[in-house]
């Protein structure tokens, strides 16, 4: 619902590693997830489920310094103006580490590994204006993808972005 919040300092996981769902899914606007523990979603198979998926506008996900998020995709913010902050580790086994489907901002001072497939993006911003700030490490099939005609994007990088396919 509107403004739902999940704070995790322990472990949230699934035993079905080949399912078709997100292990943390919030649908309302202004939803928040703060992770200082471990969130492990679906990691097997060839689907594109985010371990953490917020579908409403103004979604906010913070993966703190000791936080770990594992999934086919790491964080997916489907609503407008999402915010993803990663100071921990995101491991995406099939696709993108952070996906902002309708614009927003992604800040990474930790580690994003999105090596599951060629073209898996460390950070994808599409469908709206966006900002990416990286002072950590992004290792992916492709580093950062900013998608959309007539939109405004900004990338500030003082860390490392390594794209094995595109950069």
Coordinates of C-alpha atoms in Angstrom, one line a residue:
X1 CA 0.0 0.0 0.0
X2 CA 0.8 3.7 0.0
X3 CA 4.0 4.4 2.0
X4 CA 4.7 0.8 3.0
X5 CA 8.1 0.3 4.5
X6 CA 10.4 -2.7 5.0
X7 CA 13.5 -2.5 7.2
X8 CA 15.7 -5.6 7.1
X9 CA 18.6 -6.3 9.4
X10 CA 18.4 -10.1 9.1
X11 CA 17.7 -12.3 6.2
X12 CA 14.8 -12.4 3.7
X13 CA 15.1 -15.2 1.2
X14 CA 13.3 -17.8 -0.9
X15 CA 14.0 -21.5 -1.1
X16 CA 12.6 -21.6 -4.7
X17 CA 15.6 -20.3 -6.6
X18 CA 13.8 -20.8 -10.0
X19 CA 10.5 -19.1 -9.2
X20 CA 8.8 -16.2 -11.0
X21 CA 8.5 -13.5 -8.4
X22 CA 10.3 -10.9 -6.3
X23 CA 11.1 -11.7 -2.7
X24 CA 10.3 -8.1 -1.6
X25 CA 7.5 -6.5 -3.6
X26 CA 5.8 -3.2 -2.7
X27 CA 3.1 -1.8 -4.9
X28 CA 2.2 1.6 -3.4
X29 CA 3.6 5.0 -4.0
X30 CA 6.3 6.3 -1.6
X31 CA 7.3 2.8 -0.5
X32 CA 10.7 2.3 1.2
X33 CA 13.0 -0.6 1.7
X34 CA 16.1 -0.2 3.9
X35 CA 18.4 -3.2 3.9
X36 CA 21.3 -3.8 6.3
X37 CA 21.1 -7.6 6.1
X38 CA 20.7 -10.0 3.2
X39 CA 17.9 -10.2 0.7
X40 CA 18.1 -13.2 -1.6
X41 CA 15.4 -13.5 -4.3
X42 CA 15.1 -15.8 -7.2
X43 CA 18.6 -16.4 -8.7
X44 CA 18.2 -19.3 -11.1
X45 CA 16.4 -19.5 -14.4
X46 CA 16.3 -17.0 -17.2
X47 CA 13.5 -14.6 -16.0
X48 CA 14.0 -11.0 -14.9
X49 CA 12.6 -10.8 -11.4
X50 CA 14.1 -8.1 -9.1
X51 CA 15.0 -9.4 -5.6
X52 CA 13.5 -6.0 -4.5
X53 CA 10.7 -4.6 -6.7
X54 CA 8.9 -1.4 -5.9
X55 CA 6.2 -0.6 -8.5
X56 CA 4.8 2.7 -7.2
X57 CA 6.0 6.3 -7.8
X58 CA 8.8 7.7 -5.6
X59 CA 10.0 4.3 -4.5
X60 CA 13.1 4.3 -2.3
X61 CA 15.6 1.5 -1.7
X62 CA 18.7 1.8 0.4
X63 CA 21.1 -1.0 0.6
X64 CA 23.4 -0.1 3.5
X65 CA 27.1 -0.8 3.9
X66 CA 26.7 -4.4 5.2
X67 CA 23.7 -5.1 3.1
X68 CA 23.6 -7.7 0.4
X69 CA 20.9 -8.1 -2.4
X70 CA 21.0 -11.2 -4.6
X71 CA 18.6 -11.9 -7.4
X72 CA 18.0 -12.3 -11.2
X73 CA 17.9 -8.5 -11.0
X74 CA 18.9 -6.7 -7.9
X75 CA 16.7 -3.6 -7.4
X76 CA 13.8 -2.7 -9.7
X77 CA 12.0 0.6 -9.3
X78 CA 9.1 0.6 -11.7
X79 CA 7.3 3.8 -10.7
X80 CA 8.2 7.4 -11.6
X81 CA 11.1 9.1 -9.8
X82 CA 12.6 6.1 -8.0
X83 CA 15.7 6.4 -5.8
X84 CA 18.2 3.6 -5.3
X85 CA 21.2 4.0 -2.9
X86 CA 23.7 1.2 -2.7
X87 CA 26.6 1.2 -0.2
X88 CA 26.7 -2.6 0.1
X89 CA 26.7 -5.3 -2.5
X90 CA 24.2 -6.1 -5.3
X91 CA 24.6 -9.4 -7.2
X92 CA 22.4 -9.8 -10.2
X93 CA 22.6 -13.3 -11.7
X94 CA 20.6 -12.7 -15.0
X95 CA 20.1 -9.0 -15.7
X96 CA 20.5 -5.5 -14.3
X97 CA 21.9 -4.6 -10.8
X98 CA 19.6 -1.5 -10.5
X99 CA 16.7 -0.7 -12.9
X100 CA 14.9 2.6 -12.8
X101 CA 12.1 2.0 -15.3
X102 CA 10.7 5.5 -15.2
X103 CA 13.6 7.8 -14.2
X104 CA 15.0 8.8 -10.9
X105 CA 18.4 8.5 -9.3
X106 CA 20.9 5.7 -8.5
X107 CA 23.8 6.3 -6.1
X108 CA 26.5 3.6 -5.7
X109 CA 29.3 3.7 -3.3
X110 CA 29.4 -0.1 -2.9
X111 CA 29.6 -2.9 -5.4
X112 CA 27.3 -3.9 -8.2
X113 CA 27.9 -7.2 -10.0
X114 CA 25.5 -7.8 -12.9
X115 CA 27.3 -10.4 -14.9
X116 CA 24.6 -12.9 -15.6
X117 CA 24.2 -12.2 -19.3
X118 CA 25.7 -10.2 -22.1
X119 CA 24.0 -6.8 -22.0
X120 CA 23.1 -7.0 -18.3
X121 CA 23.5 -3.4 -17.1
X122 CA 25.0 -2.4 -13.8
X123 CA 22.5 0.5 -13.8
X124 CA 19.7 1.1 -16.2
X125 CA 17.7 4.4 -16.3
X126 CA 14.9 4.6 -18.7
X127 CA 11.5 6.3 -19.2
X128 CA 12.3 9.5 -17.4
X129 CA 15.1 11.9 -16.5
X130 CA 17.8 10.3 -14.4
X131 CA 21.0 10.7 -12.4
X132 CA 23.7 8.1 -11.7
X133 CA 26.4 8.8 -9.2
X134 CA 29.1 6.1 -8.8
X135 CA 32.0 6.2 -6.3
X136 CA 32.1 2.4 -5.9
X137 CA 32.5 -0.4 -8.4
X138 CA 30.1 -1.5 -11.1
X139 CA 31.0 -4.7 -13.0
X140 CA 28.5 -5.8 -15.6
X141 CA 28.0 -7.1 -19.1
X142 CA 27.4 -3.4 -19.8
X143 CA 28.1 -0.6 -17.4
X144 CA 25.4 2.1 -17.3
X145 CA 22.6 2.5 -19.8
X146 CA 20.6 5.8 -20.1
X147 CA 17.6 5.3 -22.4
X148 CA 15.1 7.8 -23.8
X149 CA 14.9 10.5 -26.4
X150 CA 14.5 14.0 -25.2
X151 CA 15.3 13.1 -21.6
X152 CA 18.0 14.6 -19.4
X153 CA 20.6 12.3 -17.9
X154 CA 23.6 13.0 -15.7
X155 CA 26.4 10.5 -14.7
X156 CA 29.0 11.4 -12.1
X157 CA 31.7 8.8 -11.8
X158 CA 34.6 8.8 -9.4
X159 CA 34.7 5.0 -9.0
X160 CA 35.0 2.2 -11.5
X161 CA 32.5 1.1 -14.1
X162 CA 33.6 -2.1 -16.0
X163 CA 31.4 -3.3 -18.9
X164 CA 32.7 -6.5 -20.4
X165 CA 30.4 -6.0 -23.5
X166 CA 29.6 -2.3 -23.9
X167 CA 31.2 -0.2 -21.1

